[in-house]
Amino acid sequence: MAVILNIETTTTNCSVSLSKQGETLVLKELNDKNYSHAESLHVFIDDVLNSASVSLSQIDAVAVSKGPGSYTGLRIGVSAAKGLCFSLEKPLISVSTLKALAHQVKATDGVIVPMLDARRMEVYSAVFDSSYNEIRAIEAQILDENSFKDYLAKGKVYFVGNGVEKAQTIIQHENAVFIEDRLPSANEMSMLAYDKYKKNDIEDVAYFEPYYLKDFIALKPKS
């Protein structure tokens, strides 16, 4: 019986779940635009464990959403996951943020495009078929009126994530389906983490780094 603690902090949604055999037992999350992840994450971890009457020593692995996403959010989530794995001597599993986000869409045709907001008109995106197989790798791309035109010409394209608001202002096509108000969640990580656990697809705790996709750029604070 694999019990896995799942941590998702790549966006404003601080999300933690506890899963058993790929099924979510408890989920605790908060979409806080002020990024209070540093204060909330360990509280949420305690909450889900207590709700399920499970101790840290009883978990079999820790899974973390590996990115892309917020630089600060990724650092907080990965640091917490690595710390737990090191201290508990548990395996670390990384889950693709965009693949987990794609699983929030249930489609029988067309393709799914999970997209996360980046700076200006840029998004982090990938393309999956309706069976969640990746058919276009993750990219940082600037949206324009021609974005995803080849997929749109062939059938439905389901856009999901906090990059949807940008996409709606630019992409005008009858096959475009925009699914609003969705953020990556530890809920969808449960099954994906369990699949990797069964394959012993784990990370080196000492050397694992988040998938930033782009270099971090520090901005000067406004006066």
XYZ file of C-alpha atoms in Angstrom:
223
model
C 0.000 0.000 0.000
C 1.812 3.104 -1.213
C 1.019 6.229 0.783
C 2.435 9.333 -0.897
C 2.582 12.946 0.234
C 2.107 15.262 -2.777
C 3.272 18.895 -2.803
C 2.267 21.510 -5.409
C 3.533 25.112 -5.096
C 4.278 26.202 -8.664
C 1.615 28.939 -8.788
C -0.404 30.969 -6.294
C -2.136 27.726 -5.280
C -0.392 26.131 -2.304
C -1.665 22.559 -2.455
C -0.917 19.366 -0.506
C -2.543 15.957 -0.775
C -2.091 12.564 0.807
C -2.803 9.637 -1.475
C -3.012 5.864 -1.188
C -2.583 3.620 -4.218
C -3.020 6.675 -6.439
C -6.270 7.845 -4.857
C -6.404 11.155 -3.002
C -7.351 10.659 0.643
C -7.059 14.262 1.836
C -6.501 17.527 -0.027
C -5.671 20.920 1.492
C -5.049 23.943 -0.711
C -5.319 27.710 -0.823
C -5.020 30.063 -3.773
C -3.240 33.020 -2.212
C -2.094 35.714 -4.657
C 0.305 36.983 -1.993
C 2.285 33.721 -2.204
C 2.138 32.772 1.478
C 3.510 29.314 0.641
C 6.403 29.592 3.061
C 3.952 30.062 5.944
C 1.233 27.679 4.719
C 3.011 24.652 3.281
C 4.133 22.898 6.460
C 0.812 23.680 8.138
C -1.005 22.030 5.222
C 1.304 19.000 5.419
C 0.471 18.575 9.100
C -3.229 19.045 8.386
C -3.497 16.342 5.708
C -1.487 13.871 7.780
C -3.599 14.507 10.873
C -6.838 14.270 8.885
C -5.833 10.842 7.603
C -4.359 9.745 10.956
C -1.041 9.076 9.230
C 2.380 9.964 10.641
C 5.320 11.130 8.557
C 7.109 7.863 9.262
C 4.217 5.967 7.630
C 4.434 7.610 4.220
C 6.237 5.700 1.472
C 7.373 8.630 -0.671
C 7.146 12.382 -1.225
C 6.115 13.748 -4.616
C 6.690 17.321 -5.719
C 5.459 19.284 -8.714
C 8.678 19.991 -10.589
C 7.680 22.924 -12.793
C 7.720 25.040 -14.763
C 6.169 27.787 -12.682
C 6.974 30.469 -10.151
C 10.666 30.484 -9.236
C 9.950 31.201 -5.580
C 7.087 28.711 -5.405
C 9.214 25.976 -6.944
C 12.055 26.616 -4.515
C 9.734 26.408 -1.517
C 8.044 23.188 -2.622
C 11.185 21.391 -3.722
C 13.143 22.439 -0.640
C 10.392 21.107 1.621
C 10.114 17.844 -0.314
C 13.859 17.248 -0.335
C 14.112 18.034 3.363
C 11.411 15.503 4.202
C 12.927 12.827 1.982
C 16.379 13.330 3.439
C 15.270 13.282 7.066
C 12.828 10.379 6.639
C 14.963 8.441 4.146
C 12.050 8.277 1.719
C 12.187 8.388 -2.099
C 11.538 11.634 -3.962
C 9.207 11.623 -6.962
C 8.875 14.534 -9.376
C 5.675 15.165 -11.320
C 5.356 17.361 -14.391
C 3.299 20.409 -13.461
C 1.748 20.749 -16.903
C 0.925 17.059 -17.226
C -0.869 17.130 -13.876
C -2.726 20.272 -14.965
C -3.765 18.578 -18.218
C -5.452 15.846 -16.159
C -7.995 18.407 -14.973
C -9.520 18.191 -18.459
C -11.600 15.166 -19.442
C -11.799 15.071 -23.216
C -12.614 12.333 -25.710
C -11.216 14.143 -28.730
C -8.886 16.951 -29.710
C -5.885 18.051 -27.689
C -5.278 19.592 -24.265
C -3.028 22.611 -23.805
C -2.137 23.332 -20.177
C -0.620 26.785 -19.909
C 0.838 28.766 -17.045
C 1.216 32.510 -17.013
C 4.721 33.887 -17.505
C 5.759 37.492 -18.033
C 3.926 39.788 -20.459
C 2.287 37.758 -23.253
C 4.363 34.674 -22.545
C 3.153 31.328 -21.210
C 4.634 27.969 -20.334
C 2.714 25.359 -22.295
C 2.690 21.821 -23.639
C 0.286 19.817 -25.777
C -1.279 16.489 -24.820
C -3.701 14.238 -26.636
C -6.963 13.176 -24.990
C -5.150 10.186 -23.415
C -2.626 12.575 -21.811
C 0.279 11.571 -24.023
C 2.614 14.502 -24.626
C 2.624 15.380 -28.318
C 4.497 18.684 -28.035
C 7.151 19.307 -25.448
C 7.030 22.103 -22.874
C 7.927 25.522 -24.207
C 8.067 29.116 -23.056
C 6.195 30.848 -25.863
C 4.872 34.280 -26.684
C 1.218 34.072 -27.686
C -0.024 35.562 -30.941
C -2.949 35.042 -33.303
C -1.192 32.092 -34.953
C -0.496 30.169 -31.744
C -1.711 26.553 -31.916
C -3.286 27.171 -35.323
C -2.305 23.726 -36.648
C -4.038 21.977 -33.746
C -7.087 24.252 -33.976
C -7.457 23.464 -37.680
C -7.761 19.756 -36.880
C -10.230 19.821 -33.995
C -10.993 20.933 -30.470
C -8.211 22.459 -28.385
C -8.850 22.648 -24.643
C -6.858 25.403 -22.972
C -6.498 25.146 -19.186
C -4.510 27.016 -16.545
C -3.863 30.579 -15.476
C -2.511 31.417 -18.927
C -6.024 31.057 -20.381
C -6.911 34.688 -19.711
C -4.105 35.813 -22.019
C -4.977 33.245 -24.657
C -8.607 34.313 -24.804
C -7.656 37.841 -25.817
C -5.623 36.630 -28.795
C -6.799 33.235 -30.005
C -10.114 33.497 -31.824
C -11.225 30.137 -33.226
C -14.392 28.060 -33.073
C -12.405 25.009 -31.951
C -10.833 26.784 -28.986
C -12.300 25.789 -25.609
C -11.103 27.912 -22.686
C -11.351 26.367 -19.225
C -10.980 29.180 -16.727
C -10.072 29.406 -13.041
C -7.911 26.284 -12.933
C -4.532 26.002 -11.253
C -2.182 23.049 -10.733
C -3.300 20.986 -7.743
C -1.843 18.174 -5.660
C -5.072 16.267 -6.329
C -4.056 15.315 -9.878
C -0.560 14.470 -8.686
C -1.813 11.457 -6.742
C -2.217 9.071 -9.667
C 0.839 10.325 -11.555
C 3.078 10.012 -8.507
C 1.821 6.495 -7.818
C 2.524 5.437 -11.414
C 6.123 6.634 -11.049
C 6.433 5.001 -7.627
C 5.461 1.606 -9.077
C 8.196 1.980 -11.708
C 10.743 3.116 -9.110
C 11.065 6.304 -11.181
C 12.573 8.435 -8.443
C 14.951 11.388 -8.171
C 18.349 11.784 -6.560
C 17.460 13.818 -3.479
C 20.875 15.486 -3.326
C 20.979 16.673 -6.928
C 17.348 17.178 -7.981
C 16.476 20.701 -9.119
C 13.131 22.143 -10.250
C 12.409 22.600 -13.944
C 12.548 26.372 -14.208
C 12.511 26.431 -18.044
C 13.837 30.002 -17.954
C 16.530 31.672 -15.890
C 15.329 33.608 -12.879
C 15.354 37.371 -13.405
C 15.280 39.557 -10.332
C 13.217 42.706 -10.774
C 13.879 45.919 -8.904
C 11.114 46.757 -6.442
C 8.921 49.699 -7.339
C 9.622 52.777 -5.232
